[in-house]
PDB file of C-alpha atoms in Angstrom:
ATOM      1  CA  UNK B 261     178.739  -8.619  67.110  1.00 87.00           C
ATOM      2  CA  UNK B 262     180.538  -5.856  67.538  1.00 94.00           C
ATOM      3  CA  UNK B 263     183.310  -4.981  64.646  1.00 94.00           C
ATOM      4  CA  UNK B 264     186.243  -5.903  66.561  1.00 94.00           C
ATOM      5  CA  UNK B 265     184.693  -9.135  66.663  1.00 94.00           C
ATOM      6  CA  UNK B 266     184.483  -9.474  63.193  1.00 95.00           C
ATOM      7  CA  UNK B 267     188.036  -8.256  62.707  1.00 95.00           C
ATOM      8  CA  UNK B 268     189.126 -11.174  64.985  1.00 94.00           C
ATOM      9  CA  UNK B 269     186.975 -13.565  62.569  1.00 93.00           C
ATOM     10  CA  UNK B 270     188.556 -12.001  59.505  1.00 94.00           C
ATOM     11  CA  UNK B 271     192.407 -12.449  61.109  1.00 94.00           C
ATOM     12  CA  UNK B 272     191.742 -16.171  62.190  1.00 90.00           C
ATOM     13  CA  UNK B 273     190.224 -17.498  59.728  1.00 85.00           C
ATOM     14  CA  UNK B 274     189.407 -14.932  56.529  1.00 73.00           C
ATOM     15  CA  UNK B 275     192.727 -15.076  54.879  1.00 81.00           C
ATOM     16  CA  UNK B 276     193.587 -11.645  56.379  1.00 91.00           C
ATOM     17  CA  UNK B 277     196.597 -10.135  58.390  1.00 92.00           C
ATOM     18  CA  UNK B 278     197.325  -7.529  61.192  1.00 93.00           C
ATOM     19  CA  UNK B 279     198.410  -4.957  57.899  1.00 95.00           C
ATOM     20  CA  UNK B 280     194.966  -5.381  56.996  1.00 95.00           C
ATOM     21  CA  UNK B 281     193.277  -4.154  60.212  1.00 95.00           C
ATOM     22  CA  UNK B 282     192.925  -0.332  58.846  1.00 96.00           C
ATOM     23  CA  UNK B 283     191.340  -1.142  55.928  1.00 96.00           C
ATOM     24  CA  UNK B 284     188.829  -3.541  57.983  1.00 96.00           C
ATOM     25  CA  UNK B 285     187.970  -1.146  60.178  1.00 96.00           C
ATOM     26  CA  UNK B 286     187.104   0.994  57.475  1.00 96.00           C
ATOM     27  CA  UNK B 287     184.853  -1.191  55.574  1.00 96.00           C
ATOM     28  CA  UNK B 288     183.236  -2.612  58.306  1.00 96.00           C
ATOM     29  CA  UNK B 289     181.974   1.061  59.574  1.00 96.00           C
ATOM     30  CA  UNK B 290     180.713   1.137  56.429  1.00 96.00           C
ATOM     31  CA  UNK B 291     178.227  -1.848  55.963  1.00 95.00           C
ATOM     32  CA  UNK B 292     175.477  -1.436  58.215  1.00 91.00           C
ATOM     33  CA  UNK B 293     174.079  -5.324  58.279  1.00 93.00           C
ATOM     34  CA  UNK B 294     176.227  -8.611  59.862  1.00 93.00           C
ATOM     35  CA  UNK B 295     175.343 -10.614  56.434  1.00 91.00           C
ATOM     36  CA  UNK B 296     177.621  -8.084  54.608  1.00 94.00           C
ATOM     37  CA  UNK B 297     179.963  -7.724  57.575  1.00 95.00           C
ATOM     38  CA  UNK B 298     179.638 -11.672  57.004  1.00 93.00           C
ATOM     39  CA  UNK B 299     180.850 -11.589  53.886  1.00 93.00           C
ATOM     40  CA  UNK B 300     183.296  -8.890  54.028  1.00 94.00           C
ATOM     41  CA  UNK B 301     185.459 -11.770  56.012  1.00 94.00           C
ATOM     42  CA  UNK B 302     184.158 -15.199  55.094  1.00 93.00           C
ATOM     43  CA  UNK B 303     187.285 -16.170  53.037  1.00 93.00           C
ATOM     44  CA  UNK B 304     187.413 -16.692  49.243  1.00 91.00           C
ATOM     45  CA  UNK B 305     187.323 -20.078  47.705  1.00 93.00           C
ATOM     46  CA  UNK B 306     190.897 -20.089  46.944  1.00 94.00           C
ATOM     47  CA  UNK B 307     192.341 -19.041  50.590  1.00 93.00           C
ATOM     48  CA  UNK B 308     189.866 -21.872  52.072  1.00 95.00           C
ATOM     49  CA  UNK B 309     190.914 -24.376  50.025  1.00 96.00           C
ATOM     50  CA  UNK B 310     194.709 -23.346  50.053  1.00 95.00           C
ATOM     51  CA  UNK B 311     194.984 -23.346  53.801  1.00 94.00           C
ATOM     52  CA  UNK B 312     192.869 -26.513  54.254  1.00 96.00           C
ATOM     53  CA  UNK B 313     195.534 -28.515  52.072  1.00 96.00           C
ATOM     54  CA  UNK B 314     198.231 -26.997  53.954  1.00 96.00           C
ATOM     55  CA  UNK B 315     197.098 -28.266  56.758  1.00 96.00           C
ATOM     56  CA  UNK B 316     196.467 -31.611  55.301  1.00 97.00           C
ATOM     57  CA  UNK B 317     199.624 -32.016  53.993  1.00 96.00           C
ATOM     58  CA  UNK B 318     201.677 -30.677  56.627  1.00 97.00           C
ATOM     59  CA  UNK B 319     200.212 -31.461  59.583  1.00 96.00           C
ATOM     60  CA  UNK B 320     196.971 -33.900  59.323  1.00 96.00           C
ATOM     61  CA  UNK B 321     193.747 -34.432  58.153  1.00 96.00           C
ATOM     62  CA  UNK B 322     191.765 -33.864  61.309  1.00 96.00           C
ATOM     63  CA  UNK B 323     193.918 -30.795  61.621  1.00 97.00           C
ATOM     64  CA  UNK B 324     192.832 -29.507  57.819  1.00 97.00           C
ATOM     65  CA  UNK B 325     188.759 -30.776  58.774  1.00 97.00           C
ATOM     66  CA  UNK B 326     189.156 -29.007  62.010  1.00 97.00           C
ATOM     67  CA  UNK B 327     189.728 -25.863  60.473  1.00 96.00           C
ATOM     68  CA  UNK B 328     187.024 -26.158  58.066  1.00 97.00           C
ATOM     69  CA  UNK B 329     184.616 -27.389  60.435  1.00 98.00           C
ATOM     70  CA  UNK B 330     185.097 -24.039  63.210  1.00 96.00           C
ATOM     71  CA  UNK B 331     184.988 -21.966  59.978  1.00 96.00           C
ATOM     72  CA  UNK B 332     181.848 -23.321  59.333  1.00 96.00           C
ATOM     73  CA  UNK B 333     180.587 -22.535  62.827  1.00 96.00           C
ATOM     74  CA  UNK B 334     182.034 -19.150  63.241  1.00 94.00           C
ATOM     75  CA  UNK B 335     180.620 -17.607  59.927  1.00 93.00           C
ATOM     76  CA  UNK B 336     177.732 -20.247  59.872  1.00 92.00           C
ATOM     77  CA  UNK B 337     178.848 -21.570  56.808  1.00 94.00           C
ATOM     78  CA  UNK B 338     176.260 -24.679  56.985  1.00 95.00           C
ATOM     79  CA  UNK B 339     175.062 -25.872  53.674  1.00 95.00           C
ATOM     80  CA  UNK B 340     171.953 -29.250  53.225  1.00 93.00           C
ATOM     81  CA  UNK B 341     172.029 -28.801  49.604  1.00 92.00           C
ATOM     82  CA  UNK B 342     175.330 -27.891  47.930  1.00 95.00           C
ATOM     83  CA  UNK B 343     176.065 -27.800  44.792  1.00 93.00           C
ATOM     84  CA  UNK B 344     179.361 -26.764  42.652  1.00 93.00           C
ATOM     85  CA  UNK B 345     177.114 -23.925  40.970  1.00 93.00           C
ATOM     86  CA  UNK B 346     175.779 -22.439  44.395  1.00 93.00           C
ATOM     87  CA  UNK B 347     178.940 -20.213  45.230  1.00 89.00           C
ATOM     88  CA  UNK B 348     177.779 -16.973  44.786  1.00 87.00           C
ATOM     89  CA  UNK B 349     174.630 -16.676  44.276  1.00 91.00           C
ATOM     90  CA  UNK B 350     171.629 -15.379  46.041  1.00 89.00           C
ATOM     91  CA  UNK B 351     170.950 -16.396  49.590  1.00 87.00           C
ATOM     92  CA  UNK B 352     174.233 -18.115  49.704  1.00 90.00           C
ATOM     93  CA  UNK B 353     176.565 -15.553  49.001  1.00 89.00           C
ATOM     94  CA  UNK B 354     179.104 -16.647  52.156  1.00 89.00           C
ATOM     95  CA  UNK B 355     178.423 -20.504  50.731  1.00 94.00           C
ATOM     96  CA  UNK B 356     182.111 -22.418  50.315  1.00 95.00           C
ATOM     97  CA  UNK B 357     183.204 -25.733  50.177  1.00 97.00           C
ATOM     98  CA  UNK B 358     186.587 -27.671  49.773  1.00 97.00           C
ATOM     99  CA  UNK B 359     187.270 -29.096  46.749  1.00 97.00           C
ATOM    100  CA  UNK B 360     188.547 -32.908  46.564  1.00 95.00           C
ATOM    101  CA  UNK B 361     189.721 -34.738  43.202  1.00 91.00           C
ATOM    102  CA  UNK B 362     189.080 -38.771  43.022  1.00 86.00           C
ATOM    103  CA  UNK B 363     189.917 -40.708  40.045  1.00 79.00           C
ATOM    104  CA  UNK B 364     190.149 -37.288  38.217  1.00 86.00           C
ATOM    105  CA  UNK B 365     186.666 -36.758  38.979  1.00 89.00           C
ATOM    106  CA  UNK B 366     185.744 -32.970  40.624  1.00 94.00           C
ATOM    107  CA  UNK B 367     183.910 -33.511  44.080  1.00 96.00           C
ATOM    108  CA  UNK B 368     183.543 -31.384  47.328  1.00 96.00           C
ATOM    109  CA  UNK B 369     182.523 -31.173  50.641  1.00 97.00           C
ATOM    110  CA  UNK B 370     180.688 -29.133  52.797  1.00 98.00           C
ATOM    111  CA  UNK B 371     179.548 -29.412  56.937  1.00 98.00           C
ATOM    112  CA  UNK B 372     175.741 -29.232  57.128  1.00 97.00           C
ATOM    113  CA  UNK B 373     175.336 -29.150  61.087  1.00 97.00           C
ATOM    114  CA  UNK B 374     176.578 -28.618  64.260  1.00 97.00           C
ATOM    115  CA  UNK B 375     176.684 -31.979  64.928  1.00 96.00           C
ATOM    116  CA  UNK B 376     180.254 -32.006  62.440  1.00 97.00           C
ATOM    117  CA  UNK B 377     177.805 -33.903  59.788  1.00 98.00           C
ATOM    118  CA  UNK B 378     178.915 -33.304  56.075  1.00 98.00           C
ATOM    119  CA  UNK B 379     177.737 -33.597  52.726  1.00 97.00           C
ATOM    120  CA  UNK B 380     180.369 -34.936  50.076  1.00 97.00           C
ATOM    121  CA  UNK B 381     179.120 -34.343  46.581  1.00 96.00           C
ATOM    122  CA  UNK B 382     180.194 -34.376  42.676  1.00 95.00           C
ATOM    123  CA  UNK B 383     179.881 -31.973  40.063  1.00 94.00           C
ATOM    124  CA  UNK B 384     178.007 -34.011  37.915  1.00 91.00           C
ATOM    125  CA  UNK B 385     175.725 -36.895  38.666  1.00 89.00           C
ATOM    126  CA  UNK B 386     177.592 -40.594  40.105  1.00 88.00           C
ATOM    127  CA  UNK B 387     176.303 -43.086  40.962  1.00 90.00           C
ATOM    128  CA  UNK B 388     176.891 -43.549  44.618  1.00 91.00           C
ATOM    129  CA  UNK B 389     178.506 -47.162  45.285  1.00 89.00           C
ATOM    130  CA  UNK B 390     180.108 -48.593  48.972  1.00 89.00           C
ATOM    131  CA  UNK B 391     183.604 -48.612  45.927  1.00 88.00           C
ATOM    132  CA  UNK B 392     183.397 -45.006  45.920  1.00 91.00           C
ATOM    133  CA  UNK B 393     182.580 -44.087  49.617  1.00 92.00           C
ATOM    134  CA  UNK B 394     185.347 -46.571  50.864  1.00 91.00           C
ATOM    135  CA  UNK B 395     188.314 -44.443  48.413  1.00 92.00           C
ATOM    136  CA  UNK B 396     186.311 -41.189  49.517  1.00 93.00           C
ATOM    137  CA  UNK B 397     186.794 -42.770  53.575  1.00 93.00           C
ATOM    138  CA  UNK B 398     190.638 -42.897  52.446  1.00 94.00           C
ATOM    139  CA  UNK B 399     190.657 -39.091  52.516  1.00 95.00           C
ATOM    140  CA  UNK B 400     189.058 -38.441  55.539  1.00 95.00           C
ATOM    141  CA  UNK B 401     190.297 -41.589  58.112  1.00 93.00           C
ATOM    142  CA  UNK B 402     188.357 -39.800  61.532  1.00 93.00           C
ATOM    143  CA  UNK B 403     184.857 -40.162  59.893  1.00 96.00           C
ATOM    144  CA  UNK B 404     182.444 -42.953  58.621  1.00 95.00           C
ATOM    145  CA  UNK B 405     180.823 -42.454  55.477  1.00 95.00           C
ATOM    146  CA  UNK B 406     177.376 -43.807  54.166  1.00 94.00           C
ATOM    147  CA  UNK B 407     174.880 -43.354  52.018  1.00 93.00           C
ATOM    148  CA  UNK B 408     171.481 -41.236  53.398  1.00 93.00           C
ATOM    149  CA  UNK B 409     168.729 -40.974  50.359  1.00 90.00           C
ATOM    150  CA  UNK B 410     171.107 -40.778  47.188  1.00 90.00           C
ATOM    151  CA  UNK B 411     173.646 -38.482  49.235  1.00 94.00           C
ATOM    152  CA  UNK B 412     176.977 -39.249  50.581  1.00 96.00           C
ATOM    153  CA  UNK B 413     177.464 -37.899  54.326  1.00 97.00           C
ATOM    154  CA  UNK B 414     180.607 -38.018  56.624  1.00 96.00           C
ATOM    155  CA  UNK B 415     180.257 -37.697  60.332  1.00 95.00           C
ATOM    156  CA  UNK B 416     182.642 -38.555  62.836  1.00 94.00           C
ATOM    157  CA  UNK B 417     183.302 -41.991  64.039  1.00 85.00           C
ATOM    158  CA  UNK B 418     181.806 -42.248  67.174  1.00 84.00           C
ATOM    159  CA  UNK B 419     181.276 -45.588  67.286  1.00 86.00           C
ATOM    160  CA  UNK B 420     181.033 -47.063  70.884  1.00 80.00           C
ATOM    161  CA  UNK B 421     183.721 -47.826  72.666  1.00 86.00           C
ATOM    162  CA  UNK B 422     186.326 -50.127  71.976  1.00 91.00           C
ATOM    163  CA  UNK B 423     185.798 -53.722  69.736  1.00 94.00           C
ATOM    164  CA  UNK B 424     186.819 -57.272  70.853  1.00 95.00           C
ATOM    165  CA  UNK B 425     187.528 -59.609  68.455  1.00 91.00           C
ATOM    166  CA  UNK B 426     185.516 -62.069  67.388  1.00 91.00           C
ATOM    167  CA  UNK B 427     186.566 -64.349  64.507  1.00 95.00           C
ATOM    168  CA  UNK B 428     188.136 -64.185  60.894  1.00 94.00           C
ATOM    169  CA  UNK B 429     185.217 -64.383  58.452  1.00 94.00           C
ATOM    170  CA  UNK B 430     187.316 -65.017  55.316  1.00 94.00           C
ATOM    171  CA  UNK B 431     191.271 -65.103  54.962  1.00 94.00           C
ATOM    172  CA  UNK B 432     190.953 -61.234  54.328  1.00 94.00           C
ATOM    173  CA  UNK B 433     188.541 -60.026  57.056  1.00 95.00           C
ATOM    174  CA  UNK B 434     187.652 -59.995  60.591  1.00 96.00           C
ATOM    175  CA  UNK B 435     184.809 -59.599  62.472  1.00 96.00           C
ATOM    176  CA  UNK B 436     185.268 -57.855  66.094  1.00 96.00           C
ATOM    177  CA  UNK B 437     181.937 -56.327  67.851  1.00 94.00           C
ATOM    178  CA  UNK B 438     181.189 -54.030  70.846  1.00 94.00           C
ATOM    179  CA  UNK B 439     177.688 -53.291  72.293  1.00 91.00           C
ATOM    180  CA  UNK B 440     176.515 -50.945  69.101  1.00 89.00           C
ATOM    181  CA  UNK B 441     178.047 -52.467  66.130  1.00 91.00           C
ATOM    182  CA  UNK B 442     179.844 -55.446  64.354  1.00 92.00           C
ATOM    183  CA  UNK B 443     182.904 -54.501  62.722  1.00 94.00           C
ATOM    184  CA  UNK B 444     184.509 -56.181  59.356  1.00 95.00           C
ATOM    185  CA  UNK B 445     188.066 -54.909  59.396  1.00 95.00           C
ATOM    186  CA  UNK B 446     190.680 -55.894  56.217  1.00 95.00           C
ATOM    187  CA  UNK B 447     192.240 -54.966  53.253  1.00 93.00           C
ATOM    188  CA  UNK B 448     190.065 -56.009  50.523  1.00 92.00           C
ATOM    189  CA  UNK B 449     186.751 -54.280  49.820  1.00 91.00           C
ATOM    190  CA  UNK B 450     184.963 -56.518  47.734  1.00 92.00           C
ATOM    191  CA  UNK B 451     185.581 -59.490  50.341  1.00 94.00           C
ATOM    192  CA  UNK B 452     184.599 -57.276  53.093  1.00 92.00           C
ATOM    193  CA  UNK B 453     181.077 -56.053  51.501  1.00 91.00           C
ATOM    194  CA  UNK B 454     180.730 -60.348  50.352  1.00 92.00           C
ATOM    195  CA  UNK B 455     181.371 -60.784  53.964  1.00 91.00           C
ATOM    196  CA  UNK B 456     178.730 -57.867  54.918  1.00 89.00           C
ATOM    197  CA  UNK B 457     176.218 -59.520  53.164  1.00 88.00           C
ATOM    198  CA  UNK B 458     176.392 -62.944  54.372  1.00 88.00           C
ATOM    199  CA  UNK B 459     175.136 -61.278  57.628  1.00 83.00           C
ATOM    200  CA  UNK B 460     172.685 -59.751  55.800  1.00 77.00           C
ATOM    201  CA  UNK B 461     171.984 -56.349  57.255  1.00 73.00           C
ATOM    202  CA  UNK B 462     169.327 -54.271  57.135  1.00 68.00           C
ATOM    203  CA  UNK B 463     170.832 -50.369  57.901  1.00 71.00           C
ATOM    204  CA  UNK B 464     172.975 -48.612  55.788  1.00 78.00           C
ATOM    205  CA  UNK B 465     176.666 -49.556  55.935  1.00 83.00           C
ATOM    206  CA  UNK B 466     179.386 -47.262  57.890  1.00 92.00           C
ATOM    207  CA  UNK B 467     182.548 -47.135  56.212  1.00 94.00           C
ATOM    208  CA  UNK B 468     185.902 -46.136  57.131  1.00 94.00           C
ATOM    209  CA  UNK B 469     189.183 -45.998  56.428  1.00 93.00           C
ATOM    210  CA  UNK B 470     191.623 -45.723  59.291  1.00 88.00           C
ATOM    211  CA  UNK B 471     195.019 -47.098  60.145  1.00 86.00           C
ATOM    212  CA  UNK B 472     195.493 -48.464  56.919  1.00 88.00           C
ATOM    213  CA  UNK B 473     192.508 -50.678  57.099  1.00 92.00           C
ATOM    214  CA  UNK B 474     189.315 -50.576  55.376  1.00 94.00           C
ATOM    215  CA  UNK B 475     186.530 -51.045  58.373  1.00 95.00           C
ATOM    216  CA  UNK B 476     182.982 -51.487  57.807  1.00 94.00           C
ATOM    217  CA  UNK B 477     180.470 -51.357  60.522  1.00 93.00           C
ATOM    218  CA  UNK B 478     176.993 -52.710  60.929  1.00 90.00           C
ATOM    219  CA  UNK B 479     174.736 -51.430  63.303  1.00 86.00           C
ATOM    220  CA  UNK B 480     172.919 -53.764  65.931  1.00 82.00           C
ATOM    221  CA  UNK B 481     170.287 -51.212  66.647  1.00 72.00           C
ATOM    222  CA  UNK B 482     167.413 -53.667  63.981  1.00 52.00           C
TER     223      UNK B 482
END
């Protein structure tokens, strides 16, 4: 790329403004490779996460992940394994993540693909339970959550189409279906994963949390 490309990275998305194109300019004719260049305008920790609860809080939270996620893509900010302690070092120097608090315990979040896939993750080892991915889903209401060998990963929620109802399981939940998946919709989670279990299903569980309703959805690809 050429530098003026990079100084339109660094202005959209760095945490830099138009006063800062001279000094740019500057440093970018002086680093010869694109993984300094790179990091010259991959934006610190604190700008990322600053700007992405901005936009959470004043506009929305597809608005705050859509930010995060063409960051991601633009510096190719992609990260498999995070961790809280990667930041920095060697081989990931242009590594950053946004930084969520649940239950006043430190987590964070990364995209690992261009497919919008993320990782969510802790600072210290949890035990990973459907409890703790459904008030993690709360967060984040335009993806599904599950787990994928001892990891928690968000994608989007394509899920098909639309669902017709079906019938009412329990007082508390519904079941509707389409042709890919049977949905339990309600507002209790414990009834919903009693209900999940009665049908006794054999993929991982996608979870979601979206117009004030806790959904879970079970896959009829088995």
């Amino acid at each position: 790329m050429t530098n003026k490309n990079w100084i339109d990275l660094a202005l959209k998305y760095g945490g830099f403004m138009e006063q800062d194109k001279i000094f740019l300019e500057n440093r970018l004719t002086e680093l010869s490779s694109d993984t300094e260049k790179k990091l010259l305008v991959t934006p610190p920790a604190s700008v990322l996460n600053a700007y992405f609860a901005e936009l959470y809080q004043k506009r929305s939270p597809k608005d705050a992940t859509n930010y995060f996620f063409e960051l991601s893509k633009a510096l190719e900010l992609f990260q498999e394994n995070p961790d809280f302690r990667l930041e920095g070092k060697s081989g990931a120097e242009n590594f950053r993540f946004v930084r969520l608090n649940l239950s006043g315990k430190a987590f964070g979040f990364c995209y690992r693909n261009m497919a919008e896939e993320a990782v969510v993750f802790s600072e210290f080892p949890l035990k990973i339970t459907p409890t703790l991915l459904f008030e993690i889903s709360q967060i984040f209401p335009d993806y599904v959550l599950f787990e994928e060998e001892g990891r928690i990963i968000m994608k989007p929620a394509d899920l098909g189409g639309s669902f017709d109802y079906m019938e009412s399981l329990s007082d508390l939940t519904d079941l509707s279906e389409n042709d890919k998946f049977m949905k339990l919709s309600g507002y209790n989670v414990e009834d919903l994963l009693e209900n999940a279990e009665k049908i006794h299903y054999f993929n991982p569980l996608l979870l979601q949390y979206h117009q004030q309703k806790f959904n879970l959805y079970i896959s009829k690809g088995f």
